[in-house]
Tab-separated table of C-alpha atoms in Angstrom:
chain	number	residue	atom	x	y	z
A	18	UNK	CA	53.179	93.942	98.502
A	19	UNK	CA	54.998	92.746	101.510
A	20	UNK	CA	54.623	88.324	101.659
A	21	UNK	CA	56.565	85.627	103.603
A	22	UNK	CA	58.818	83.711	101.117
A	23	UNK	CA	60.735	80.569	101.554
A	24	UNK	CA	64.270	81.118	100.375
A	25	UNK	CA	65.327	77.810	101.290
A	26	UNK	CA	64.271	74.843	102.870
A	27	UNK	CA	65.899	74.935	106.409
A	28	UNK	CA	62.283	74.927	107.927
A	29	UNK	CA	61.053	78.470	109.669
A	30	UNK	CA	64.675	80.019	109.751
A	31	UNK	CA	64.602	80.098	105.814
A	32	UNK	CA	61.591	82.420	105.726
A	33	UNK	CA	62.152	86.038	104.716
A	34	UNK	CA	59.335	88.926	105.364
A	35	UNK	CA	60.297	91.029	102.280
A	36	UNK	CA	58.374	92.522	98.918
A	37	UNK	CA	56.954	90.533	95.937
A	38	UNK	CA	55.023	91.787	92.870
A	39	UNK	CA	50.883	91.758	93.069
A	40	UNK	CA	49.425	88.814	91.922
A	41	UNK	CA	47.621	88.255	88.747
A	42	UNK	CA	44.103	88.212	88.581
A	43	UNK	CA	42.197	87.233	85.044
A	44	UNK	CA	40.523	84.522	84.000
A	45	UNK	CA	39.462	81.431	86.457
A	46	UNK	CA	41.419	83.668	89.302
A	47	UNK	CA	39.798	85.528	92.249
A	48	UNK	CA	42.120	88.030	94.004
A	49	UNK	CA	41.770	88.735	97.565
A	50	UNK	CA	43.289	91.103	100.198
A	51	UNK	CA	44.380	88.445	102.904
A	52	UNK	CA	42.634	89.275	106.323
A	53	UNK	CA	44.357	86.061	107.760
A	54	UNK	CA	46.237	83.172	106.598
A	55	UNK	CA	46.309	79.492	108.181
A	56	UNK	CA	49.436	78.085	109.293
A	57	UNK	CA	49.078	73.796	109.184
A	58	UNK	CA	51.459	71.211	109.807
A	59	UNK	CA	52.491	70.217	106.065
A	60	UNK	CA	53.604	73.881	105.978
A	61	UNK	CA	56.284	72.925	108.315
A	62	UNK	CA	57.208	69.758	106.101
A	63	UNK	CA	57.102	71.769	102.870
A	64	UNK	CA	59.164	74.043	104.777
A	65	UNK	CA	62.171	71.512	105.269
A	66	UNK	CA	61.265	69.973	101.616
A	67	UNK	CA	59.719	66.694	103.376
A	68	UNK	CA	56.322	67.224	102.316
A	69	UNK	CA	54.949	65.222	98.982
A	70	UNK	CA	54.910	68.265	96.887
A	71	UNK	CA	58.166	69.839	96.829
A	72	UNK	CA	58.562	73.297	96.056
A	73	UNK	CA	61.844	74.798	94.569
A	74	UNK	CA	62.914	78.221	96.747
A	75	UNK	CA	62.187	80.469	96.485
A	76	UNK	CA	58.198	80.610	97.114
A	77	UNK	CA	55.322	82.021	99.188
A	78	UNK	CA	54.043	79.624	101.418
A	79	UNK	CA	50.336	78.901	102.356
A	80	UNK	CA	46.896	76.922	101.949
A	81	UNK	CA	44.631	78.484	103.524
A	82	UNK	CA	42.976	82.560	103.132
A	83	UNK	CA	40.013	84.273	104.547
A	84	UNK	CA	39.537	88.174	103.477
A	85	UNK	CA	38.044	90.625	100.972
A	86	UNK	CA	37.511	89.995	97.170
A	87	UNK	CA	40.154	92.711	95.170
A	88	UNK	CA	38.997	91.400	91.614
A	89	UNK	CA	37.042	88.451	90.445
A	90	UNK	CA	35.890	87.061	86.480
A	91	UNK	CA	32.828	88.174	86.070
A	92	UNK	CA	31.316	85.020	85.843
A	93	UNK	CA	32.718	83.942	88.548
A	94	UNK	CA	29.448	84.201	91.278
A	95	UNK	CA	32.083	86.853	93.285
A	96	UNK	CA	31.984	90.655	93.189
A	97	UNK	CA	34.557	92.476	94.815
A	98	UNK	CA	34.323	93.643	98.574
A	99	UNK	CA	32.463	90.498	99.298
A	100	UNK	CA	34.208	88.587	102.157
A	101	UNK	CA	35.729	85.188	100.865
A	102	UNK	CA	37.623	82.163	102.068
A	103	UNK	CA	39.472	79.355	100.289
A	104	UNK	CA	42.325	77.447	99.123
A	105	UNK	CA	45.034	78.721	97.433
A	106	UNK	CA	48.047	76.375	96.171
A	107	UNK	CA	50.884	78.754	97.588
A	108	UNK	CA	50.675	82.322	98.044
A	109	UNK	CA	48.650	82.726	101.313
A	110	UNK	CA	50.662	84.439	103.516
A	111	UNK	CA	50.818	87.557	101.487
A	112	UNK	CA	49.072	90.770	101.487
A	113	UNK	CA	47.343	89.716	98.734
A	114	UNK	CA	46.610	86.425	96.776
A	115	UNK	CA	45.077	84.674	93.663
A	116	UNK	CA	42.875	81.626	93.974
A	117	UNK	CA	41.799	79.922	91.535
A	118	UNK	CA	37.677	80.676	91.280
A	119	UNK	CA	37.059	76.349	92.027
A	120	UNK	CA	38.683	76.726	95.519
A	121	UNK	CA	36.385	80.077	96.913
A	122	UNK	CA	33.780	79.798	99.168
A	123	UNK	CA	31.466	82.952	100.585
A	124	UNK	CA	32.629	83.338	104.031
A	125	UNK	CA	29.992	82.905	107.115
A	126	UNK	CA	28.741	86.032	108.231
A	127	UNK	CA	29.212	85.120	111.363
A	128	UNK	CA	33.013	84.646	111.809
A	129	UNK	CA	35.665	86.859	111.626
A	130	UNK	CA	38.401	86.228	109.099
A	131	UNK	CA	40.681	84.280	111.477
A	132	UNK	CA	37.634	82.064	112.684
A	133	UNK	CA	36.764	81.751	108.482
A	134	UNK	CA	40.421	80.512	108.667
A	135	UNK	CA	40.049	77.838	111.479
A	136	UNK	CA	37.209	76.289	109.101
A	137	UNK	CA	39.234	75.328	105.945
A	138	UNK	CA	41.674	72.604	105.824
A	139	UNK	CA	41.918	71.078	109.307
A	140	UNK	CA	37.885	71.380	109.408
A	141	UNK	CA	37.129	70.544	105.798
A	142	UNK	CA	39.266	67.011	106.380
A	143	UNK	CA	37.815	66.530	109.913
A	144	UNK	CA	34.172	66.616	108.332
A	145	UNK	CA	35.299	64.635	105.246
A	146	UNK	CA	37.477	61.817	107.385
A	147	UNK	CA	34.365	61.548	109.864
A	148	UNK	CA	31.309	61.615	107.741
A	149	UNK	CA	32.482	60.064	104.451
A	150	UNK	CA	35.471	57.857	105.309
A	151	UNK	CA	34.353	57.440	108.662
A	152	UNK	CA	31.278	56.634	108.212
A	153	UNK	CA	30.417	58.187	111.652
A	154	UNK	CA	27.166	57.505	113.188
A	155	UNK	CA	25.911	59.274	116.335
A	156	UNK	CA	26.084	57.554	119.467
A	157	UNK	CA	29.463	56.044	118.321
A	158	UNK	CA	32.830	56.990	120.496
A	159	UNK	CA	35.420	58.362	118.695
A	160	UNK	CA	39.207	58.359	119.791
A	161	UNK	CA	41.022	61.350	119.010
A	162	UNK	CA	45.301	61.434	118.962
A	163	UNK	CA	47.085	64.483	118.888
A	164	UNK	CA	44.053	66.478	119.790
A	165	UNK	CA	45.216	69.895	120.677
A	166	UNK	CA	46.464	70.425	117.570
A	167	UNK	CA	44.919	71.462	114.347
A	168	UNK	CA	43.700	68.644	113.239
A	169	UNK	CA	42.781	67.250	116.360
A	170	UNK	CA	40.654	70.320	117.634
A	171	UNK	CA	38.536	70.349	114.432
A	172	UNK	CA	38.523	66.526	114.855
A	173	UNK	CA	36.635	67.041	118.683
A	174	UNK	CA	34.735	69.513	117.790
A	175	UNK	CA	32.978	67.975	114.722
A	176	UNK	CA	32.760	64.245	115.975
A	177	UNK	CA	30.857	66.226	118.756
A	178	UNK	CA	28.590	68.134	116.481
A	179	UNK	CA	27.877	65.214	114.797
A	180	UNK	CA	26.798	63.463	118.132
A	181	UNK	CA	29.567	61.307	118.874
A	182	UNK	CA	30.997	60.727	122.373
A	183	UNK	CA	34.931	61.941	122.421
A	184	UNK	CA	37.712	60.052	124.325
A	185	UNK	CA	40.996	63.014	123.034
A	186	UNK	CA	44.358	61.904	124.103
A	187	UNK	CA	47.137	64.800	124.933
A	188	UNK	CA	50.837	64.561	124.852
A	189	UNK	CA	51.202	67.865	127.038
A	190	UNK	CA	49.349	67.987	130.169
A	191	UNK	CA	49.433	71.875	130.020
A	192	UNK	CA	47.130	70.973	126.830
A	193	UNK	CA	44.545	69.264	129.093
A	194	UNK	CA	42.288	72.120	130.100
A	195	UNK	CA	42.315	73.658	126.569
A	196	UNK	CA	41.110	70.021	125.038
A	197	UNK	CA	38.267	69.906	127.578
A	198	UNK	CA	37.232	73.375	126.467
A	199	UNK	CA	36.604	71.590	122.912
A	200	UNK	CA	33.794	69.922	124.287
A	201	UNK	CA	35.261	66.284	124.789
A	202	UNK	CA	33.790	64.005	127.083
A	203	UNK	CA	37.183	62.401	128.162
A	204	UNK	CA	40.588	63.807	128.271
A	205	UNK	CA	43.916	61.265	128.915
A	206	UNK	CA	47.536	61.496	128.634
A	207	UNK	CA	48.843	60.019	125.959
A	208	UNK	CA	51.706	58.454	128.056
A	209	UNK	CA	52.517	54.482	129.050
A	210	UNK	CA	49.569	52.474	129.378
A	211	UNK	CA	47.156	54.530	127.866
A	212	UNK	CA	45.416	51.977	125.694
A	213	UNK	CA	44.171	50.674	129.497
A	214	UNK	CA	42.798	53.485	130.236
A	215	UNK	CA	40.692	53.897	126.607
A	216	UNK	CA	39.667	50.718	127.366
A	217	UNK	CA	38.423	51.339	130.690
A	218	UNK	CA	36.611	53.989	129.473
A	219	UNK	CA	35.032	52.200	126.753
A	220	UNK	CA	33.701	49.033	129.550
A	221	UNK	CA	36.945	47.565	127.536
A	222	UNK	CA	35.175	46.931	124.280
A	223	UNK	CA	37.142	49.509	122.626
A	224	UNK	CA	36.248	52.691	120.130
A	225	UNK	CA	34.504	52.593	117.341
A	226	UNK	CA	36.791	55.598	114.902
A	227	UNK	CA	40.182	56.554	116.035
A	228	UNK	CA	41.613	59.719	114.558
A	229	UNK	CA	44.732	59.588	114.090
A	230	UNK	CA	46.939	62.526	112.792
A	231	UNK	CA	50.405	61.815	114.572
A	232	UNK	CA	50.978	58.194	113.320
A	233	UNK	CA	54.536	56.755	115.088
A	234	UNK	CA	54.768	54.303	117.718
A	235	UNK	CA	50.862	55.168	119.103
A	236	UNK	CA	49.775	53.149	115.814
A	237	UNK	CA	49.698	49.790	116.981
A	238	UNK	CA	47.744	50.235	120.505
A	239	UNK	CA	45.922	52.382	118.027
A	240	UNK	CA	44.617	49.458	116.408
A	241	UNK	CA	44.143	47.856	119.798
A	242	UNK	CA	42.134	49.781	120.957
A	243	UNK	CA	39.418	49.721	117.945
A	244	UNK	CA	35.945	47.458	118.775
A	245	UNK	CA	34.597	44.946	115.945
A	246	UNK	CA	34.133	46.951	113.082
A	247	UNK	CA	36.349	49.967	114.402
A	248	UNK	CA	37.728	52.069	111.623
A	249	UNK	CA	40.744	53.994	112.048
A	250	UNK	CA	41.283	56.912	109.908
A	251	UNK	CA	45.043	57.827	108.730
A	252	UNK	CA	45.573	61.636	109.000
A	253	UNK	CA	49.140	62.001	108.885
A	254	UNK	CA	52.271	61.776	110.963
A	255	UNK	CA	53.293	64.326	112.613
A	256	UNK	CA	55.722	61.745	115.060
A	257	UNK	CA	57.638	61.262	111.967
A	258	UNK	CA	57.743	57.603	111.325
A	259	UNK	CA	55.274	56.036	108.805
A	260	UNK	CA	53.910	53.042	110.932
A	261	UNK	CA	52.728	49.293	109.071
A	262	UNK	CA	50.369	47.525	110.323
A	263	UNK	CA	50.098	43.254	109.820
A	264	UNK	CA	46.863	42.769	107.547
A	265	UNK	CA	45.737	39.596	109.737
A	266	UNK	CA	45.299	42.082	112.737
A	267	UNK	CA	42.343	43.808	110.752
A	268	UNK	CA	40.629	40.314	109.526
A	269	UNK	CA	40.835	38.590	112.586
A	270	UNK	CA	39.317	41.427	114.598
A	271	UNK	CA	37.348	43.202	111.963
A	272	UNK	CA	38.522	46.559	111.968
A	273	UNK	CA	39.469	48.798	109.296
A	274	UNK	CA	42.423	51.465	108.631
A	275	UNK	CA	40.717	53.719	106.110
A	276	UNK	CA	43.597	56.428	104.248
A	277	UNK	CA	42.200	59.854	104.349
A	278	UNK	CA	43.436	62.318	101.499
A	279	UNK	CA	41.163	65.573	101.294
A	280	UNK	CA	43.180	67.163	98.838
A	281	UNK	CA	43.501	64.744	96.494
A	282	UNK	CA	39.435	63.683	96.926
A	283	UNK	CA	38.615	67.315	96.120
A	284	UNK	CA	40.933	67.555	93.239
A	285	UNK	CA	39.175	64.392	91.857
A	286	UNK	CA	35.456	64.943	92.474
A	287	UNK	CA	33.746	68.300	90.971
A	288	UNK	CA	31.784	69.818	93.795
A	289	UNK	CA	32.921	68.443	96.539
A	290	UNK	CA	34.155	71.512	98.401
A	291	UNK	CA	31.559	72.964	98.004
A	292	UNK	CA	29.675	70.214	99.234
A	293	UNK	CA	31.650	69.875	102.507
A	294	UNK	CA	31.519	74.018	102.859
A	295	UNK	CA	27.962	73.806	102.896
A	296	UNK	CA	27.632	71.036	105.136
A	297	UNK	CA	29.985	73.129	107.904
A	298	UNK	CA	28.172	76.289	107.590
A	299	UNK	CA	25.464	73.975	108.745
A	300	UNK	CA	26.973	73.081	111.651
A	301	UNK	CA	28.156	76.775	112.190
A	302	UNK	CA	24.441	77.986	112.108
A	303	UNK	CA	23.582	75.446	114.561
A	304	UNK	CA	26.658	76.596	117.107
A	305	UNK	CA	30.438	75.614	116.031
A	306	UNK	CA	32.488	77.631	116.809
A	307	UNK	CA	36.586	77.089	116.072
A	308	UNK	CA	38.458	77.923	118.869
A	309	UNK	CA	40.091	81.689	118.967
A	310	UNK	CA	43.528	80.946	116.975
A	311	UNK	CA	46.951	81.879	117.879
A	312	UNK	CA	47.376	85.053	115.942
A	313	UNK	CA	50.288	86.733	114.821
A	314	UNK	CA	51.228	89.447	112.273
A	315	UNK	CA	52.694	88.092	108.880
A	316	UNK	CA	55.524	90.015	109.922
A	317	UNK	CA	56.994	88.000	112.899
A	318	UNK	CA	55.912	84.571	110.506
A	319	UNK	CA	59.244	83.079	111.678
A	320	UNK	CA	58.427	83.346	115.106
A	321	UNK	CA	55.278	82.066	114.550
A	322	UNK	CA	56.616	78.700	112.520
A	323	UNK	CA	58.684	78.147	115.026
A	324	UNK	CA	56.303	78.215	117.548
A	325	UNK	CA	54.421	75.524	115.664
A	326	UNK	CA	57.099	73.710	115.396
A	327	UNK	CA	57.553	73.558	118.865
A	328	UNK	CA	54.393	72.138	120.172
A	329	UNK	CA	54.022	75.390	121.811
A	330	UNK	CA	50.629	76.203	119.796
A	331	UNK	CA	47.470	75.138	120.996
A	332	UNK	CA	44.631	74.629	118.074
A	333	UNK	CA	44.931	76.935	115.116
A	334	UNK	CA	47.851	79.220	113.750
A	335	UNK	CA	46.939	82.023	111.954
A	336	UNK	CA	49.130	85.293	110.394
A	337	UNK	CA	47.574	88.487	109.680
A	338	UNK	CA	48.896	90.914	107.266
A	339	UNK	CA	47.227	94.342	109.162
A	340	UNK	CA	48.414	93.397	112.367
């Protein structure tokens, strides 16, 4: 089968579009013929070997996989042909992949493989940062950074589904009319002096949840611009630099910085993918709807990372092998 390995880490340039033997199915795996793979940030870092798991070249690349079950245990609650989606440690942007049975979920009926895509990581976090570590109640505003990416889209679209008011913050302005689309109720620049103008927004008493994926030197007017009892939820950081923050700043103002790790949480709690998959299909029923992704073929994947890479991807990044 034809797959997108990594033969070294020199970020997109060091993919290779080439052959690779089948994968093996057996016990505790499900095998599925990849409709569409998602493309996420820490793919770029595990790319250039900055990500926290490190990966020897060479490897397939790849989280996330919607398509059609090839071979599944038989106790496994699948049965081949039936459309899938889940998490697979590598191996994703292949023709073909093995997942273990723990990280497949039954695919809404109502999206496309792509859209099935859009759902898992970046969606499965959002839902899991905002309900859980959030603690998200409706009514509450909710700042989003970095929100025409990724994580920020599925960020908007949930805090809105979940009745929050949205204040998203873009770096581009050409991302502007794209992070309206997503529903939110205010859209700012993320340029100089943009903590004034959440706060005028807010009657100056500030946001209740800040998103924040991109970490850097937005932290600290981050944190200013939480109300008593904000709660700011640590994504990741895509700026590059790792920010601190001076513990007296949270007890004098009583706000919170609250880390958010979905992988590790669902590595450490039985169930709770399942748990958060159910919950989304939920809010699918009742209307979400991802975004259309940025598709391309599997075969032009270097193309595609370094579009990513770029900035010059708005919302979700998807290959597809049949393209």
């Amino acid at each position: 089968m034809k797959a997108l390995v990594a033969q070294e880490l020199s970020g997109p340039s060091g993919l290779v579009y080439t052959d690779v033997p089948d994968p093996v199915g057996g016990a505790g795996n499900v095998v599925v013929d990849v409709g569409a793979a998602g493309v996420c940030f820490p793919d770029l870092l595990m790319l250039r070997g900055e990500y926290q798991m490190r990966m020897d070249p060479p490897f397939v690349p790849g989280l996330e996989v919607a398509g059609t079950v090839r071979s599944a245990p038989a106790d496994s609650g699948f049965v081949v042909g039936q459309r899938v989606s889940g998490f697979s440690l590598l191996g994703a942007w292949a023709e073909q992949v093995a997942i273990p049975v723990s990280g497949v979920v039954p695919t809404h009926e109502d999206l496309d493989d792509a859209s099935a895509v859009c759902l898992l990581g970046n969606y499965y976090t959002m839902y899991f940062a905002l309900q859980r570590r959030g603690a998200l109640r409706a009514g509450e505003t909710v700042l989003v950074l970095g929100s025409a990416g990724g994580v920020g889209t599925a960020a908007v679209q949930i805090a809105k589904a979940l009745g929050a008011r949205v204040i998203a913050m873009v770096h581009r302005p050409s991302a502007i009319e794209f992070v309206d689309s997503l529903g939110a109720d205010v859209v700012l620049p993320l340029t100089d002096g943009w903590l004034d103008a959440v706060k005028q927004h807010t009657d100056v008493r500030g946001v209740d949840l800040v998103v924040d994926p991109i970490g850097g030197q937005a932290f600290d007017d981050a944190v200013r611009a939480m109300a008593t009892e904000g709660r700011l939820l640590v994504i990741g950081f895509a700026a590059g630099g790792i920010p601190t923050v001076k513990v007296n700043r949270l007890l004098l103002r009583n706000v919170s910085v609250v880390g958010v790790g979905w992988g590790e949480f669902v590595n450490r709690t039985p169930g709770a993918q399942a748990e958060v998959g159910a919950a989304l299909n939920k809010l699918v029923d009742a209307g979400l709807r991802p975004p259309a992704p940025v598709r391309f073929p599997l075969s032009a994947g270097v193309q595609a990372l370094q579009s990513l890479a770029d900035g010059a991807v708005h919302g979700k990044l998807v290959l597809e092998p049949t393209v």
